[in-house]
PDB file of C-alpha atoms in Angstrom:
ATOM      1  CA  UNK K 123     132.050  30.779-147.105  1.00  0.00           C
ATOM      2  CA  UNK K 124     134.736  32.430-149.249  1.00  0.00           C
ATOM      3  CA  UNK K 125     137.491  30.240-150.688  1.00  0.00           C
ATOM      4  CA  UNK K 126     140.387  29.721-148.358  1.00  0.00           C
ATOM      5  CA  UNK K 127     138.483  30.628-145.196  1.00  0.00           C
ATOM      6  CA  UNK K 128     137.618  28.099-142.522  1.00  0.00           C
ATOM      7  CA  UNK K 129     134.786  27.729-140.071  1.00  0.00           C
ATOM      8  CA  UNK K 130     137.141  28.904-137.346  1.00  0.00           C
ATOM      9  CA  UNK K 131     137.935  32.149-139.205  1.00  0.00           C
ATOM     10  CA  UNK K 132     134.243  32.836-139.753  1.00  0.00           C
ATOM     11  CA  UNK K 133     133.355  32.197-136.095  1.00  0.00           C
ATOM     12  CA  UNK K 134     131.220  29.170-136.941  1.00  0.00           C
ATOM     13  CA  UNK K 135     131.467  26.042-134.849  1.00  0.00           C
ATOM     14  CA  UNK K 136     133.001  22.866-136.169  1.00  0.00           C
ATOM     15  CA  UNK K 137     130.810  19.733-135.983  1.00  0.00           C
ATOM     16  CA  UNK K 138     132.969  18.518-133.090  1.00  0.00           C
ATOM     17  CA  UNK K 139     132.463  21.762-131.174  1.00  0.00           C
ATOM     18  CA  UNK K 140     128.734  21.649-131.819  1.00  0.00           C
ATOM     19  CA  UNK K 141     128.489  18.019-130.630  1.00  0.00           C
ATOM     20  CA  UNK K 142     130.498  18.775-127.501  1.00  0.00           C
ATOM     21  CA  UNK K 143     128.328  21.808-126.729  1.00  0.00           C
ATOM     22  CA  UNK K 144     125.073  19.893-127.326  1.00  0.00           C
ATOM     23  CA  UNK K 145     126.255  17.044-125.130  1.00  0.00           C
ATOM     24  CA  UNK K 146     127.358  19.342-122.329  1.00  0.00           C
ATOM     25  CA  UNK K 147     124.152  21.398-122.456  1.00  0.00           C
ATOM     26  CA  UNK K 148     121.932  18.313-122.332  1.00  0.00           C
ATOM     27  CA  UNK K 149     123.919  16.840-119.456  1.00  0.00           C
ATOM     28  CA  UNK K 150     123.657  20.142-117.582  1.00  0.00           C
ATOM     29  CA  UNK K 151     119.893  20.277-118.181  1.00  0.00           C
ATOM     30  CA  UNK K 152     119.233  16.669-117.256  1.00  0.00           C
ATOM     31  CA  UNK K 153     117.901  16.746-113.711  1.00  0.00           C
ATOM     32  CA  UNK K 154     120.257  15.507-111.026  1.00  0.00           C
ATOM     33  CA  UNK K 155     119.982  15.160-107.282  1.00  0.00           C
ATOM     34  CA  UNK K 156     118.580  18.481-106.046  1.00  0.00           C
ATOM     35  CA  UNK K 157     115.953  19.851-103.722  1.00  0.00           C
ATOM     36  CA  UNK K 158     113.342  19.069-106.376  1.00  0.00           C
ATOM     37  CA  UNK K 159     114.807  15.754-107.558  1.00  0.00           C
ATOM     38  CA  UNK K 160     115.544  14.665-104.001  1.00  0.00           C
ATOM     39  CA  UNK K 161     115.813  11.024-105.037  1.00  0.00           C
ATOM     40  CA  UNK K 162     118.148  11.908-107.909  1.00  0.00           C
ATOM     41  CA  UNK K 163     118.115  10.250-111.307  1.00  0.00           C
ATOM     42  CA  UNK K 164     117.715   7.517-112.119  1.00  0.00           C
ATOM     43  CA  UNK K 165     114.810   7.456-109.663  1.00  0.00           C
ATOM     44  CA  UNK K 166     115.350   5.327-106.563  1.00  0.00           C
ATOM     45  CA  UNK K 167     112.282   3.165-107.053  1.00  0.00           C
ATOM     46  CA  UNK K 168     112.736   1.261-103.771  1.00  0.00           C
ATOM     47  CA  UNK K 169     112.534   4.501-101.798  1.00  0.00           C
ATOM     48  CA  UNK K 170     109.517   5.675-103.788  1.00  0.00           C
ATOM     49  CA  UNK K 171     107.786   2.333-103.146  1.00  0.00           C
ATOM     50  CA  UNK K 172     108.100   3.007 -99.418  1.00  0.00           C
ATOM     51  CA  UNK K 173     106.084   6.199 -99.947  1.00  0.00           C
ATOM     52  CA  UNK K 174     103.688   4.570-102.433  1.00  0.00           C
ATOM     53  CA  UNK K 175     103.456   0.869-101.567  1.00  0.00           C
ATOM     54  CA  UNK K 176     101.550  -1.630-103.692  1.00  0.00           C
ATOM     55  CA  UNK K 177      97.952  -1.295-102.536  1.00  0.00           C
ATOM     56  CA  UNK K 178      94.888  -3.189-103.746  1.00  0.00           C
ATOM     57  CA  UNK K 179      92.758  -0.030-103.576  1.00  0.00           C
ATOM     58  CA  UNK K 180      95.289   2.326-105.178  1.00  0.00           C
ATOM     59  CA  UNK K 181      96.563   1.078-108.515  1.00  0.00           C
ATOM     60  CA  UNK K 182      98.191   4.442-109.225  1.00  0.00           C
ATOM     61  CA  UNK K 183     101.025   3.478-106.843  1.00  0.00           C
ATOM     62  CA  UNK K 184     101.892   0.579-109.131  1.00  0.00           C
ATOM     63  CA  UNK K 185     101.527   2.764-112.216  1.00  0.00           C
ATOM     64  CA  UNK K 186     103.939   5.308-110.699  1.00  0.00           C
ATOM     65  CA  UNK K 187     106.620   2.738-109.875  1.00  0.00           C
ATOM     66  CA  UNK K 188     106.298   1.112-113.313  1.00  0.00           C
ATOM     67  CA  UNK K 189     106.668   4.506-114.988  1.00  0.00           C
ATOM     68  CA  UNK K 190     109.748   5.263-112.885  1.00  0.00           C
ATOM     69  CA  UNK K 191     111.342   1.963-113.937  1.00  0.00           C
ATOM     70  CA  UNK K 192     110.658   2.709-117.604  1.00  0.00           C
ATOM     71  CA  UNK K 193     111.996   6.266-117.388  1.00  0.00           C
ATOM     72  CA  UNK K 194     115.059   5.060-115.491  1.00  0.00           C
ATOM     73  CA  UNK K 195     116.025   2.982-118.524  1.00  0.00           C
ATOM     74  CA  UNK K 196     115.741   6.063-120.731  1.00  0.00           C
ATOM     75  CA  UNK K 197     117.710   8.219-118.268  1.00  0.00           C
ATOM     76  CA  UNK K 198     120.560   5.702-118.189  1.00  0.00           C
ATOM     77  CA  UNK K 199     120.745   5.432-121.997  1.00  0.00           C
ATOM     78  CA  UNK K 200     120.645   9.210-122.520  1.00  0.00           C
ATOM     79  CA  UNK K 201     123.152   9.993-119.784  1.00  0.00           C
ATOM     80  CA  UNK K 202     125.608   7.278-120.880  1.00  0.00           C
ATOM     81  CA  UNK K 203     125.340   8.269-124.536  1.00  0.00           C
ATOM     82  CA  UNK K 204     125.913  11.950-123.794  1.00  0.00           C
ATOM     83  CA  UNK K 205     128.943  11.216-121.606  1.00  0.00           C
ATOM     84  CA  UNK K 206     130.460   8.832-124.162  1.00  0.00           C
ATOM     85  CA  UNK K 207     129.798  11.201-127.052  1.00  0.00           C
ATOM     86  CA  UNK K 208     131.596  14.020-125.276  1.00  0.00           C
ATOM     87  CA  UNK K 209     134.595  11.773-124.594  1.00  0.00           C
ATOM     88  CA  UNK K 210     134.640  10.492-128.187  1.00  0.00           C
ATOM     89  CA  UNK K 211     134.517  14.008-129.642  1.00  0.00           C
ATOM     90  CA  UNK K 212     137.473  14.958-127.439  1.00  0.00           C
ATOM     91  CA  UNK K 213     139.318  11.884-128.702  1.00  0.00           C
ATOM     92  CA  UNK K 214     139.477  10.218-125.298  1.00  0.00           C
ATOM     93  CA  UNK K 215     137.587   7.099-126.394  1.00  0.00           C
ATOM     94  CA  UNK K 216     136.942   5.493-129.766  1.00  0.00           C
ATOM     95  CA  UNK K 217     133.906   6.784-131.650  1.00  0.00           C
ATOM     96  CA  UNK K 218     131.880   3.573-131.965  1.00  0.00           C
ATOM     97  CA  UNK K 219     129.381   2.975-134.749  1.00  0.00           C
ATOM     98  CA  UNK K 220     126.517   3.701-132.332  1.00  0.00           C
ATOM     99  CA  UNK K 221     128.120   6.962-131.187  1.00  0.00           C
ATOM    100  CA  UNK K 222     128.726   8.000-134.785  1.00  0.00           C
ATOM    101  CA  UNK K 223     125.030   7.459-135.526  1.00  0.00           C
ATOM    102  CA  UNK K 224     124.140   9.514-132.426  1.00  0.00           C
ATOM    103  CA  UNK K 225     126.491  12.286-133.581  1.00  0.00           C
ATOM    104  CA  UNK K 226     125.020  12.287-137.087  1.00  0.00           C
ATOM    105  CA  UNK K 227     121.486  12.492-135.675  1.00  0.00           C
ATOM    106  CA  UNK K 228     122.488  15.380-133.382  1.00  0.00           C
ATOM    107  CA  UNK K 229     123.995  17.323-136.290  1.00  0.00           C
ATOM    108  CA  UNK K 230     120.684  17.233-138.173  1.00  0.00           C
ATOM    109  CA  UNK K 231     118.507  17.792-135.096  1.00  0.00           C
ATOM    110  CA  UNK K 232     117.015  14.307-134.918  1.00  0.00           C
ATOM    111  CA  UNK K 233     116.533  12.055-131.910  1.00  0.00           C
ATOM    112  CA  UNK K 234     119.082   9.228-132.225  1.00  0.00           C
ATOM    113  CA  UNK K 235     117.672   5.778-133.005  1.00  0.00           C
ATOM    114  CA  UNK K 236     119.580   4.471-129.969  1.00  0.00           C
ATOM    115  CA  UNK K 237     117.522   6.775-127.753  1.00  0.00           C
ATOM    116  CA  UNK K 238     114.228   5.956-129.433  1.00  0.00           C
ATOM    117  CA  UNK K 239     114.902   2.259-128.948  1.00  0.00           C
ATOM    118  CA  UNK K 240     114.895   2.797-125.162  1.00  0.00           C
ATOM    119  CA  UNK K 241     112.289   5.556-125.137  1.00  0.00           C
ATOM    120  CA  UNK K 242     108.590   6.191-125.439  1.00  0.00           C
ATOM    121  CA  UNK K 243     107.337   6.853-128.986  1.00  0.00           C
ATOM    122  CA  UNK K 244     108.074  10.363-130.194  1.00  0.00           C
ATOM    123  CA  UNK K 245     108.181  12.154-133.524  1.00  0.00           C
ATOM    124  CA  UNK K 246     109.643  15.356-132.091  1.00  0.00           C
ATOM    125  CA  UNK K 247     112.957  16.808-133.244  1.00  0.00           C
ATOM    126  CA  UNK K 248     115.913  16.542-130.862  1.00  0.00           C
ATOM    127  CA  UNK K 249     115.520  19.818-128.947  1.00  0.00           C
ATOM    128  CA  UNK K 250     111.770  19.378-128.430  1.00  0.00           C
ATOM    129  CA  UNK K 251     112.206  15.727-127.478  1.00  0.00           C
ATOM    130  CA  UNK K 252     114.762  16.556-124.804  1.00  0.00           C
ATOM    131  CA  UNK K 253     112.671  19.422-123.404  1.00  0.00           C
ATOM    132  CA  UNK K 254     109.618  17.125-123.309  1.00  0.00           C
ATOM    133  CA  UNK K 255     111.675  14.392-121.636  1.00  0.00           C
ATOM    134  CA  UNK K 256     112.755  16.737-118.828  1.00  0.00           C
ATOM    135  CA  UNK K 257     109.121  17.860-118.347  1.00  0.00           C
ATOM    136  CA  UNK K 258     108.043  14.220-118.025  1.00  0.00           C
ATOM    137  CA  UNK K 259     110.682  13.638-115.358  1.00  0.00           C
ATOM    138  CA  UNK K 260     109.461  16.753-113.517  1.00  0.00           C
ATOM    139  CA  UNK K 261     105.857  15.501-113.736  1.00  0.00           C
ATOM    140  CA  UNK K 262     106.887  12.219-112.088  1.00  0.00           C
ATOM    141  CA  UNK K 263     108.951  13.957-109.401  1.00  0.00           C
ATOM    142  CA  UNK K 264     106.053  16.281-108.568  1.00  0.00           C
ATOM    143  CA  UNK K 265     103.796  13.218-108.239  1.00  0.00           C
ATOM    144  CA  UNK K 266     106.301  11.651-105.837  1.00  0.00           C
ATOM    145  CA  UNK K 267     106.559  14.825-103.747  1.00  0.00           C
ATOM    146  CA  UNK K 268     102.936  15.975-103.718  1.00  0.00           C
ATOM    147  CA  UNK K 269     100.932  12.805-104.292  1.00  0.00           C
ATOM    148  CA  UNK K 270      98.794  11.913-107.291  1.00  0.00           C
ATOM    149  CA  UNK K 271      97.875  15.079-109.179  1.00  0.00           C
ATOM    150  CA  UNK K 272      94.213  16.101-109.494  1.00  0.00           C
ATOM    151  CA  UNK K 273      94.680  16.061-113.278  1.00  0.00           C
ATOM    152  CA  UNK K 274      97.065  13.705-115.054  1.00  0.00           C
ATOM    153  CA  UNK K 275      99.167  14.529-118.121  1.00  0.00           C
ATOM    154  CA  UNK K 276      97.991  11.592-120.226  1.00  0.00           C
ATOM    155  CA  UNK K 277     100.541  11.945-123.021  1.00  0.00           C
ATOM    156  CA  UNK K 278     103.299  12.356-120.415  1.00  0.00           C
ATOM    157  CA  UNK K 279     103.196   8.675-119.556  1.00  0.00           C
ATOM    158  CA  UNK K 280     105.626   6.237-121.101  1.00  0.00           C
ATOM    159  CA  UNK K 281     102.997   3.501-121.188  1.00  0.00           C
ATOM    160  CA  UNK K 282      99.587   5.203-121.211  1.00  0.00           C
ATOM    161  CA  UNK K 283      97.685   1.885-121.236  1.00  0.00           C
ATOM    162  CA  UNK K 284      98.900   1.007-117.735  1.00  0.00           C
ATOM    163  CA  UNK K 285      97.578   4.325-116.431  1.00  0.00           C
ATOM    164  CA  UNK K 286      94.186   3.800-118.089  1.00  0.00           C
ATOM    165  CA  UNK K 287      93.978   0.252-116.733  1.00  0.00           C
ATOM    166  CA  UNK K 288      94.933   1.473-113.248  1.00  0.00           C
ATOM    167  CA  UNK K 289      92.100   4.008-113.327  1.00  0.00           C
ATOM    168  CA  UNK K 290      89.645   1.268-114.350  1.00  0.00           C
ATOM    169  CA  UNK K 291      90.928  -1.001-111.560  1.00  0.00           C
ATOM    170  CA  UNK K 292      90.514   1.714-108.942  1.00  0.00           C
ATOM    171  CA  UNK K 293      86.974   2.429-110.120  1.00  0.00           C
ATOM    172  CA  UNK K 294      86.017  -1.275-110.311  1.00  0.00           C
ATOM    173  CA  UNK K 295      87.346  -1.985-106.825  1.00  0.00           C
ATOM    174  CA  UNK K 296      85.769   1.096-105.273  1.00  0.00           C
ATOM    175  CA  UNK K 297      82.341   0.407-106.796  1.00  0.00           C
ATOM    176  CA  UNK K 298      82.607  -3.405-106.626  1.00  0.00           C
ATOM    177  CA  UNK K 299      81.966  -3.999-110.312  1.00  0.00           C
ATOM    178  CA  UNK K 300      83.754  -6.330-112.691  1.00  0.00           C
ATOM    179  CA  UNK K 301      86.510  -4.516-114.575  1.00  0.00           C
ATOM    180  CA  UNK K 302      85.442  -6.372-117.729  1.00  0.00           C
ATOM    181  CA  UNK K 303      82.158  -4.452-117.691  1.00  0.00           C
ATOM    182  CA  UNK K 304      83.931  -1.073-117.819  1.00  0.00           C
ATOM    183  CA  UNK K 305      85.163   0.683-120.915  1.00  0.00           C
ATOM    184  CA  UNK K 306      86.536   4.022-121.933  1.00  0.00           C
ATOM    185  CA  UNK K 307      84.396   6.304-124.054  1.00  0.00           C
ATOM    186  CA  UNK K 308      86.284   9.216-125.584  1.00  0.00           C
ATOM    187  CA  UNK K 309      84.381  12.177-126.895  1.00  0.00           C
TER     188      UNK K 309
END
């Protein structure tokens, strides 16, 4: 940038403008109550449990509700952080240490540590992480609406081990074998 010119004169965004835009875009893209997300977000686990009650012969119902509870925690952290960041950038609330760390991570395209603390493990950059997060929420909503899918997105689970254990439990109960005798063999 030439001496004496500012970001405003060049048409570039200031860090504050960029943070506000990122925050607003993510909030707009985070699913809300709609025809597809008919239970809204966070998921209303009690209502989902009425559709998919705990059942000895169907462990996937328990897996689904546990996944919803885990993702609800992430939804709440992301939504609250985005709302607070937008207010802090506008000067309406104090920029806390945590929010400053979130802002710094956003400016370099990284997922904030505050989000990762509440989230599933991910090494993706910010934009890819958020896109992946929304796809995971859509996967869960489709499961709620249409029943267990014929093929599961294994890496889309927050806690993959519970899904794998649920599959083993269903198999063991259906075939009346001890779960301890079963194992996974990956090729």
